[in-house]
Amino acid sequence: MGDSDSLIISEKNIKYIREAFRPKQKSYGKGEIILDGQTPERRLCILLRGTAYLCVEQEDGGRQLLDYFTKGQLICPEMFPGTGSGHCFILAKYPCTAAFFTHQQLQEYVLSRSDSELAVLFSRLLHAVIHAENKHCHILQQKTIRGKLTAYLHAQALRQDSPFVHIPIPYSDLADYLAIDRSSLMTELSRMDAEGLVEKRGRVIVISGMTCHT
């Protein structure tokens, strides 16, 4: 049953979790807050539909994109930055449906049912969360815009197992995620396209010389 060390929970395992564990579900409209870093209750969340952003509210009232999540990803309280980072929250970028439960509920269920498969699945997912955070840090540590873009695109190609990389968020938000200016991002993408390193097709970027593993 277990997924590989991927951030995405397969349709099969989403169905398994919903039938076996029966977590509470809730739908959110665009712009609604799904999880708030200031909420005392620390809940786990599986995104069943849509795209969500982890944001921090800045002093000028603006928002900075720290991370993003798509269908099948696990969101946990450990993803929120420290208390000194400001007000952090998970926001529905597009209409979302999420399933919620607590660490305690998960532990009690696994222990009472001796469900080793579910325990292994969540262990892998929590390890994947840490891996994703490290990968984002690696991308941000690149010294040039091209370095950040290249690291991001190759990480996405590996995750999507395809040289045809679908950018799951708007380019303006991708620029925020990579901590660079949007115009600089688009200029560098155009340069990489002109040099034959990539081919830009809207929000699909084809990486030259990379083949799919499937």
Coordinates of N, CA and C in Angstrom, one line a residue:
M1 N 0.8 -1.2 0.0 CA 0.0 0.0 0.0 C 0.8 1.3 0.0
G2 N 2.0 1.2 0.7 CA 2.7 2.5 1.0 C 3.2 3.2 -0.3
D3 N 3.1 4.5 -0.3 CA 3.7 5.3 -1.3 C 5.2 5.3 -1.2
S4 N 5.9 5.8 -2.2 CA 7.3 6.0 -2.1 C 7.5 7.3 -1.3
D5 N 8.8 7.7 -1.2 CA 9.1 8.9 -0.4 C 8.7 10.1 -1.3
S6 N 7.4 10.2 -1.6 CA 6.9 11.3 -2.3 C 6.0 12.1 -1.4
L7 N 5.7 13.4 -1.8 CA 4.8 14.2 -1.0 C 3.4 14.0 -1.4
I8 N 3.1 13.2 -2.4 CA 1.8 13.1 -2.9 C 1.2 11.7 -2.4
I9 N 0.0 11.8 -1.8 CA -0.7 10.6 -1.4 C -1.5 10.1 -2.6
S10 N -1.4 8.9 -3.0 CA -2.1 8.4 -4.1 C -3.6 8.3 -3.9
E11 N -4.3 8.3 -5.0 CA -5.8 8.2 -4.9 C -6.2 7.0 -4.1
K12 N -5.5 5.9 -4.3 CA -5.8 4.6 -3.6 C -5.6 4.8 -2.1
N13 N -4.6 5.5 -1.7 CA -4.3 5.7 -0.2 C -5.2 6.8 0.4
I14 N -5.6 7.8 -0.4 CA -6.6 8.8 0.0 C -7.9 8.1 0.3
K15 N -8.3 7.2 -0.6 CA -9.6 6.4 -0.4 C -9.4 5.6 0.9
Y16 N -8.3 4.9 1.0 CA -8.1 4.1 2.2 C -8.2 4.8 3.5
I17 N -7.5 6.0 3.6 CA -7.6 6.8 4.8 C -9.0 7.3 5.1
R18 N -9.7 7.7 4.0 CA -11.0 8.3 4.2 C -12.0 7.2 4.7
E19 N -11.8 6.0 4.2 CA -12.7 4.9 4.6 C -12.4 4.3 6.0
A20 N -11.1 4.2 6.2 CA -10.6 3.6 7.5 C -10.7 4.5 8.6
F21 N -10.2 5.7 8.4 CA -10.0 6.7 9.5 C -11.2 7.7 9.6
R22 N -11.9 7.9 8.5 CA -13.0 8.8 8.5 C -12.7 10.2 9.1
P23 N -11.7 10.9 8.6 CA -11.4 12.3 9.1 C -12.5 13.3 8.7
K24 N -12.5 14.3 9.5 CA -13.5 15.4 9.2 C -13.1 16.1 8.0
Q25 N -14.0 16.5 7.1 CA -13.8 17.1 5.9 C -14.4 18.5 5.8
K26 N -13.8 19.5 5.2 CA -14.4 20.8 5.0 C -13.9 21.4 3.7
S27 N -14.8 22.2 3.1 CA -14.5 22.8 1.8 C -14.3 24.3 2.1
Y28 N -13.4 24.9 1.3 CA -13.0 26.3 1.4 C -13.1 27.0 0.1
G29 N -13.6 28.3 0.1 CA -13.6 29.1 -1.1 C -12.2 29.8 -1.3
K30 N -12.0 30.3 -2.5 CA -10.7 31.0 -2.7 C -10.5 32.1 -1.7
G31 N -9.3 32.2 -1.1 CA -9.0 33.2 -0.2 C -9.3 32.9 1.3
E32 N -10.0 31.8 1.5 CA -10.3 31.4 2.9 C -9.2 30.7 3.6
I33 N -9.1 30.9 4.9 CA -8.0 30.3 5.7 C -8.3 28.9 6.1
I34 N -7.5 28.0 5.8 CA -7.7 26.6 6.1 C -7.1 26.2 7.4
L35 N -5.9 26.7 7.7 CA -5.3 26.5 9.0 C -4.6 27.8 9.4
D36 N -4.7 28.1 10.7 CA -4.1 29.3 11.2 C -3.0 28.9 12.2
G37 N -1.8 29.5 12.1 CA -0.7 29.2 13.0 C -1.0 29.6 14.4
Q38 N -2.0 30.5 14.6 CA -2.3 31.0 16.0 C -3.3 30.1 16.7
T39 N -3.9 29.1 15.9 CA -4.9 28.3 16.5 C -4.3 27.3 17.5
P40 N -4.8 27.2 18.7 CA -4.2 26.3 19.7 C -4.1 24.8 19.3
E41 N -5.3 24.4 18.7 CA -5.3 23.0 18.3 C -4.4 22.7 17.1
R42 N -3.5 21.7 17.3 CA -2.6 21.4 16.2 C -3.1 20.2 15.4
R43 N -3.6 20.5 14.2 CA -4.2 19.4 13.4 C -3.4 19.1 12.2
L44 N -3.5 17.8 11.8 CA -2.9 17.4 10.5 C -4.0 17.6 9.4
C45 N -3.6 17.8 8.2 CA -4.5 18.1 7.1 C -4.0 17.4 5.9
I46 N -4.9 16.7 5.2 CA -4.7 16.2 3.8 C -5.5 17.0 2.8
L47 N -4.8 17.6 1.9 CA -5.6 18.4 0.8 C -6.2 17.4 -0.2
L48 N -7.5 17.4 -0.2 CA -8.2 16.5 -1.1 C -8.5 17.1 -2.5
R49 N -8.5 18.4 -2.5 CA -8.8 19.2 -3.8 C -8.3 20.6 -3.7
G50 N -7.8 21.1 -4.8 CA -7.4 22.5 -4.9 C -5.9 22.7 -4.6
T51 N -5.6 24.0 -4.5 CA -4.2 24.4 -4.2 C -4.2 25.4 -3.0
A52 N -3.3 25.2 -2.1 CA -3.2 26.0 -0.9 C -1.8 26.6 -0.7
Y53 N -1.8 27.8 -0.1 CA -0.5 28.5 0.2 C -0.2 28.6 1.7
L54 N 1.1 28.4 2.0 CA 1.5 28.7 3.4 C 2.1 30.2 3.3
C55 N 1.4 31.1 4.0 CA 1.7 32.5 3.9 C 2.1 33.1 5.3
V56 N 2.9 34.1 5.2 CA 3.2 34.9 6.4 C 2.8 36.3 6.2
E57 N 2.1 36.9 7.1 CA 1.6 38.3 7.0 C 2.7 39.3 7.3
Q58 N 3.1 40.2 6.4 CA 4.2 41.1 6.7 C 3.7 42.4 7.4
E59 N 4.7 43.2 7.9 CA 4.3 44.4 8.7 C 3.5 45.4 7.9
D60 N 3.8 45.4 6.5 CA 3.0 46.4 5.7 C 1.7 45.9 5.3
G61 N 1.3 44.7 5.8 CA 0.0 44.1 5.4 C 0.0 43.2 4.3
G62 N 1.2 43.1 3.6 CA 1.3 42.2 2.4 C 1.5 40.8 2.9
R63 N 1.5 39.8 2.0 CA 1.7 38.4 2.3 C 2.9 37.9 1.5
Q64 N 3.7 37.0 2.2 CA 4.8 36.4 1.5 C 4.5 34.9 1.4
L65 N 4.7 34.3 0.2 CA 4.5 32.9 0.0 C 5.7 32.1 0.5
L66 N 5.5 31.2 1.5 CA 6.6 30.4 2.0 C 6.6 29.0 1.3
D67 N 5.4 28.5 1.0 CA 5.3 27.2 0.4 C 3.9 27.0 -0.2
Y68 N 3.7 26.0 -1.0 CA 2.4 25.7 -1.6 C 2.1 24.2 -1.6
F69 N 0.8 23.9 -1.6 CA 0.4 22.5 -1.5 C -0.7 22.2 -2.6
T70 N -0.6 21.0 -3.1 CA -1.6 20.6 -4.1 C -2.3 19.3 -3.6
K71 N -3.2 18.8 -4.4 CA -4.0 17.6 -4.0 C -3.1 16.5 -3.6
G72 N -3.5 15.9 -2.5 CA -2.8 14.7 -2.0 C -1.6 15.0 -1.1
Q73 N -1.4 16.2 -0.7 CA -0.3 16.6 0.1 C -0.7 16.7 1.6
L74 N 0.2 16.3 2.5 CA 0.0 16.4 3.9 C 0.5 17.7 4.4
I75 N -0.3 18.4 5.2 CA 0.0 19.7 5.8 C 0.0 19.5 7.3
C76 N 1.1 19.8 8.0 CA 1.2 19.6 9.4 C 1.7 20.9 10.1
P77 N 1.4 21.0 11.4 CA 1.8 22.2 12.2 C 3.3 22.5 12.1
E78 N 4.1 21.5 12.0 CA 5.6 21.7 12.0 C 6.0 22.5 10.8
M79 N 5.2 22.7 9.8 CA 5.5 23.5 8.7 C 5.5 25.0 8.9
F80 N 4.8 25.4 10.0 CA 4.7 26.8 10.3 C 6.1 27.3 10.9
P81 N 6.6 28.5 10.5 CA 7.8 29.0 11.0 C 7.6 29.3 12.5
G82 N 8.7 29.7 13.2 CA 8.7 30.0 14.6 C 7.8 31.2 14.9
T83 N 7.5 31.4 16.1 CA 6.6 32.5 16.5 C 7.0 33.9 16.2
G84 N 8.3 34.1 16.0 CA 8.9 35.4 15.7 C 8.7 35.7 14.2
S85 N 8.2 34.9 13.4 CA 8.1 35.1 12.0 C 6.8 35.9 11.6
G86 N 5.9 36.1 12.5 CA 4.7 36.8 12.2 C 3.5 35.9 12.1
H87 N 2.4 36.4 11.7 CA 1.2 35.6 11.6 C 1.3 34.7 10.3
C88 N 1.2 33.4 10.5 CA 1.3 32.5 9.4 C 0.0 31.7 9.3
F89 N -0.3 31.3 8.1 CA -1.6 30.6 7.9 C -1.6 29.9 6.6
I90 N -2.4 28.9 6.4 CA -2.6 28.2 5.2 C -3.9 28.7 4.5
L91 N -3.7 29.2 3.3 CA -4.7 29.9 2.5 C -5.1 29.2 1.3
A92 N -6.4 29.1 1.0 CA -6.9 28.4 -0.2 C -6.7 29.4 -1.4
K93 N -5.7 29.0 -2.3 CA -5.5 29.8 -3.5 C -6.6 29.6 -4.4
Y94 N -7.0 28.4 -4.6 CA -8.2 28.0 -5.4 C -9.1 27.2 -4.4
P95 N -10.4 27.0 -4.8 CA -11.3 26.3 -3.9 C -10.7 24.9 -3.5
C96 N -10.8 24.7 -2.2 CA -10.1 23.5 -1.7 C -11.1 22.6 -0.8
T97 N -10.8 21.4 -0.7 CA -11.4 20.5 0.3 C -10.3 19.8 1.0
A98 N -10.4 19.8 2.4 CA -9.4 19.2 3.2 C -10.0 18.3 4.2
A99 N -9.2 17.3 4.6 CA -9.5 16.3 5.6 C -8.7 16.6 6.9
F100 N -9.3 16.6 8.1 CA -8.5 17.0 9.3 C -8.6 15.9 10.3
F101 N -7.5 15.8 11.1 CA -7.5 15.0 12.3 C -6.2 15.4 13.1
T102 N -6.2 15.0 14.3 CA -5.0 15.3 15.2 C -4.0 14.2 15.3
H103 N -2.8 14.6 15.8 CA -1.8 13.5 16.0 C -2.3 12.5 16.9
Q104 N -3.1 12.9 18.0 CA -3.6 12.0 19.0 C -4.6 11.0 18.3
Q105 N -5.5 11.5 17.5 CA -6.5 10.6 16.8 C -5.8 9.6 16.0
L106 N -4.7 10.1 15.2 CA -4.0 9.1 14.4 C -3.3 8.1 15.2
Q107 N -2.6 8.4 16.3 CA -1.9 7.5 17.1 C -2.9 6.5 17.7
E108 N -4.0 7.0 18.3 CA -5.0 6.1 18.9 C -5.6 5.1 17.9
Y109 N -5.8 5.6 16.6 CA -6.4 4.7 15.6 C -5.4 3.6 15.2
V110 N -4.2 4.0 15.0 CA -3.1 3.1 14.6 C -2.9 2.0 15.7
L111 N -2.9 2.4 16.9 CA -2.6 1.5 18.0 C -3.8 0.6 18.3
S112 N -5.0 1.1 18.2 CA -6.2 0.3 18.5 C -6.5 -0.7 17.4
R113 N -6.1 -0.4 16.1 CA -6.4 -1.3 15.0 C -5.1 -2.1 14.6
S114 N -4.0 -1.7 15.2 CA -2.7 -2.3 14.8 C -2.5 -2.2 13.3
D115 N -2.8 -1.0 12.8 CA -2.7 -0.8 11.4 C -1.3 -0.3 11.0
S116 N -0.4 -1.3 10.7 CA 0.9 -1.0 10.4 C 1.1 -0.3 9.1
E117 N 0.2 -0.6 8.1 CA 0.3 0.0 6.8 C 0.1 1.5 6.9
L118 N -0.9 1.9 7.7 CA -1.2 3.3 7.8 C -0.1 4.0 8.6
A119 N 0.5 3.3 9.6 CA 1.6 3.9 10.3 C 2.8 4.1 9.4
V120 N 3.1 3.2 8.5 CA 4.2 3.3 7.6 C 4.0 4.4 6.6
L121 N 2.7 4.5 6.1 CA 2.4 5.6 5.2 C 2.6 7.0 5.8
F122 N 2.1 7.2 7.0 CA 2.3 8.5 7.6 C 3.7 8.8 8.0
S123 N 4.5 7.8 8.4 CA 5.9 7.9 8.7 C 6.6 8.4 7.4
R124 N 6.3 7.8 6.3 CA 6.9 8.2 5.0 C 6.6 9.7 4.7
L125 N 5.3 10.0 4.9 CA 4.8 11.4 4.6 C 5.5 12.4 5.4
L126 N 5.7 12.1 6.7 CA 6.3 13.1 7.6 C 7.8 13.3 7.3
H127 N 8.4 12.2 6.8 CA 9.8 12.3 6.4 C 9.9 13.1 5.1
A128 N 8.8 12.9 4.2 CA 8.8 13.7 3.0 C 8.6 15.2 3.2
V129 N 7.9 15.5 4.3 CA 7.7 16.9 4.7 C 9.0 17.6 5.0
I130 N 9.8 16.9 5.8 CA 11.2 17.4 6.2 C 12.0 17.5 4.9
H131 N 12.0 16.5 4.0 CA 12.7 16.5 2.8 C 12.4 17.7 1.9
A132 N 11.1 18.0 1.8 CA 10.6 19.1 1.0 C 11.1 20.4 1.5
E133 N 11.1 20.6 2.9 CA 11.6 21.8 3.5 C 13.1 22.0 3.2
N134 N 13.9 20.9 3.3 CA 15.3 21.0 3.0 C 15.5 21.3 1.5
K135 N 14.7 20.8 0.6 CA 14.8 21.1 -0.8 C 14.5 22.5 -1.1
H136 N 13.5 23.1 -0.4 CA 13.2 24.5 -0.6 C 14.4 25.4 -0.1
C137 N 14.9 25.0 1.0 CA 16.1 25.8 1.5 C 17.3 25.7 0.5
H138 N 17.5 24.5 -0.1 CA 18.5 24.4 -1.1 C 18.3 25.3 -2.3
I139 N 17.0 25.4 -2.7 CA 16.7 26.2 -3.9 C 17.0 27.7 -3.5
L140 N 16.5 28.1 -2.4 CA 16.7 29.5 -2.0 C 18.2 29.9 -1.7
Q141 N 19.0 28.9 -1.4 CA 20.4 29.2 -1.2 C 21.2 29.4 -2.5
Q142 N 20.6 29.1 -3.6 CA 21.3 29.3 -4.9 C 21.6 30.8 -5.1
K143 N 22.8 31.2 -5.5 CA 23.2 32.6 -5.5 C 22.6 33.4 -6.7
T144 N 22.2 32.7 -7.8 CA 21.7 33.4 -9.0 C 20.2 33.0 -9.2
I145 N 19.6 33.9 -10.0 CA 18.2 33.6 -10.4 C 18.1 32.3 -11.3
R146 N 19.1 32.1 -12.1 CA 19.2 30.9 -12.9 C 19.4 29.7 -12.1
G147 N 20.2 29.8 -11.1 CA 20.5 28.7 -10.1 C 19.2 28.3 -9.4
K148 N 18.4 29.3 -9.0 CA 17.2 29.0 -8.3 C 16.2 28.3 -9.2
L149 N 16.1 28.9 -10.4 CA 15.2 28.3 -11.4 C 15.5 26.9 -11.8
T150 N 16.8 26.7 -12.0 CA 17.3 25.3 -12.4 C 17.0 24.3 -11.3
A151 N 17.3 24.7 -10.1 CA 17.1 23.8 -9.0 C 15.7 23.5 -8.8
Y152 N 14.8 24.5 -8.9 CA 13.4 24.3 -8.8 C 12.8 23.4 -9.9
L153 N 13.2 23.7 -11.1 CA 12.7 22.9 -12.3 C 13.1 21.4 -12.2
H154 N 14.3 21.2 -11.8 CA 14.8 19.8 -11.7 C 14.1 19.1 -10.6
A155 N 13.8 19.8 -9.5 CA 13.1 19.2 -8.4 C 11.7 18.8 -8.8
Q156 N 11.1 19.7 -9.6 CA 9.7 19.4 -10.0 C 9.7 18.3 -11.1
A157 N 10.7 18.3 -11.9 CA 10.8 17.2 -12.9 C 10.9 15.8 -12.3
L158 N 11.7 15.8 -11.2 CA 11.8 14.5 -10.5 C 10.5 14.1 -9.8
R159 N 9.9 15.1 -9.2 CA 8.6 14.9 -8.5 C 7.5 14.5 -9.5
Q160 N 7.4 15.1 -10.6 CA 6.4 14.8 -11.6 C 6.8 13.7 -12.6
D161 N 8.1 13.2 -12.4 CA 8.7 12.2 -13.2 C 8.5 12.4 -14.7
S162 N 8.8 13.7 -15.1 CA 8.6 14.0 -16.5 C 9.5 15.3 -16.8
P163 N 10.0 15.3 -18.0 CA 10.8 16.6 -18.4 C 9.8 17.7 -18.8
F164 N 8.5 17.4 -18.9 CA 7.5 18.4 -19.2 C 6.9 18.8 -17.8
V165 N 7.5 19.9 -17.3 CA 7.2 20.3 -15.9 C 6.1 21.3 -15.9
H166 N 5.0 20.9 -15.3 CA 3.8 21.8 -15.1 C 4.1 22.6 -13.9
I167 N 4.1 23.9 -14.1 CA 4.2 24.9 -12.9 C 2.8 25.0 -12.3
P168 N 2.6 24.5 -11.1 CA 1.3 24.4 -10.5 C 0.7 25.7 -9.9
I169 N 1.5 26.8 -9.9 CA 1.1 28.1 -9.4 C 1.4 29.2 -10.4
P170 N 0.7 30.3 -10.4 CA 1.1 31.4 -11.3 C 2.5 31.9 -11.2
Y171 N 3.1 32.4 -12.3 CA 4.5 32.8 -12.2 C 4.7 33.9 -11.2
S172 N 3.7 34.8 -11.0 CA 3.9 35.8 -10.0 C 4.1 35.2 -8.6
D173 N 3.4 34.1 -8.3 CA 3.5 33.4 -7.0 C 4.8 32.6 -7.0
L174 N 5.2 32.0 -8.1 CA 6.5 31.3 -8.2 C 7.6 32.2 -7.9
A175 N 7.6 33.4 -8.4 CA 8.6 34.4 -8.1 C 8.7 34.7 -6.6
D176 N 7.6 34.8 -6.0 CA 7.5 35.0 -4.5 C 8.1 33.8 -3.8
Y177 N 7.7 32.6 -4.3 CA 8.2 31.3 -3.7 C 9.8 31.2 -3.8
L178 N 10.3 31.7 -4.9 CA 11.7 31.7 -5.1 C 12.5 32.9 -4.6
A179 N 11.7 33.8 -4.0 CA 12.3 35.1 -3.5 C 13.0 35.9 -4.5
I180 N 12.4 36.0 -5.7 CA 13.0 36.9 -6.7 C 11.9 37.7 -7.4
D181 N 12.3 38.7 -8.1 CA 11.3 39.6 -8.8 C 10.7 38.9 -10.0
R182 N 9.4 39.1 -10.2 CA 8.7 38.4 -11.3 C 9.3 38.8 -12.6
S183 N 9.5 40.0 -12.9 CA 10.1 40.4 -14.2 C 11.5 39.8 -14.4
S184 N 12.3 39.6 -13.3 CA 13.6 39.0 -13.4 C 13.4 37.5 -13.7
L185 N 12.4 36.9 -13.1 CA 12.1 35.5 -13.3 C 11.7 35.2 -14.8
M186 N 10.8 36.0 -15.3 CA 10.4 35.9 -16.7 C 11.5 36.1 -17.7
T187 N 12.3 37.1 -17.4 CA 13.5 37.4 -18.3 C 14.4 36.3 -18.3
E188 N 14.7 35.7 -17.1 CA 15.7 34.5 -17.1 C 15.1 33.3 -17.8
L189 N 13.8 33.1 -17.6 CA 13.2 32.0 -18.4 C 13.3 32.2 -19.9
S190 N 13.1 33.4 -20.3 CA 13.2 33.7 -21.8 C 14.6 33.5 -22.3
R191 N 15.6 33.8 -21.4 CA 17.0 33.6 -21.8 C 17.3 32.1 -21.9
M192 N 16.8 31.4 -20.9 CA 17.1 29.9 -20.9 C 16.4 29.3 -22.1
D193 N 15.2 29.8 -22.5 CA 14.5 29.3 -23.7 C 15.4 29.6 -24.9
A194 N 15.9 30.8 -25.0 CA 16.6 31.2 -26.2 C 17.9 30.4 -26.3
E195 N 18.5 30.0 -25.2 CA 19.7 29.3 -25.2 C 19.5 27.8 -25.4
G196 N 18.2 27.4 -25.5 CA 17.9 26.0 -25.7 C 18.0 25.1 -24.5
L197 N 18.0 25.7 -23.3 CA 18.1 24.9 -22.1 C 16.7 24.4 -21.7
V198 N 15.7 25.2 -22.0 CA 14.3 24.9 -21.7 C 13.4 25.4 -22.9
E199 N 12.2 24.9 -22.9 CA 11.2 25.4 -23.8 C 10.0 25.8 -23.0
K200 N 9.6 27.0 -23.1 CA 8.5 27.5 -22.3 C 7.2 27.4 -23.1
R201 N 6.2 26.7 -22.6 CA 4.9 26.6 -23.2 C 3.8 27.0 -22.2
G202 N 3.7 28.2 -22.0 CA 2.7 28.7 -21.0 C 3.3 28.3 -19.6
R203 N 2.5 27.6 -18.9 CA 3.0 27.1 -17.6 C 3.5 25.7 -17.6
V204 N 3.9 25.3 -18.8 CA 4.7 24.0 -18.9 C 6.1 24.3 -19.4
I205 N 7.1 23.9 -18.7 CA 8.5 24.1 -19.1 C 9.1 22.7 -19.4
V206 N 9.6 22.6 -20.7 CA 10.2 21.4 -21.1 C 11.7 21.5 -20.9
I207 N 12.3 20.6 -20.1 CA 13.7 20.7 -19.8 C 14.4 19.9 -20.9
S208 N 15.3 20.5 -21.6 CA 16.1 19.9 -22.7 C 17.0 18.8 -22.1
G209 N 17.1 17.7 -22.8 CA 18.0 16.6 -22.4 C 17.6 15.8 -21.3
M210 N 16.4 16.0 -20.8 CA 15.9 15.1 -19.7 C 14.8 14.2 -20.2
T211 N 14.9 12.9 -19.8 CA 13.9 11.9 -20.2 C 13.1 11.5 -19.0
C212 N 11.9 11.0 -19.3 CA 11.0 10.5 -18.3 C 11.4 9.1 -17.8
H213 N 11.3 8.8 -16.5 CA 11.7 7.5 -16.0 C 10.6 6.5 -16.1
T214 N 9.4 6.9 -16.4 CA 8.3 5.9 -16.4 C 8.1 5.3 -17.7

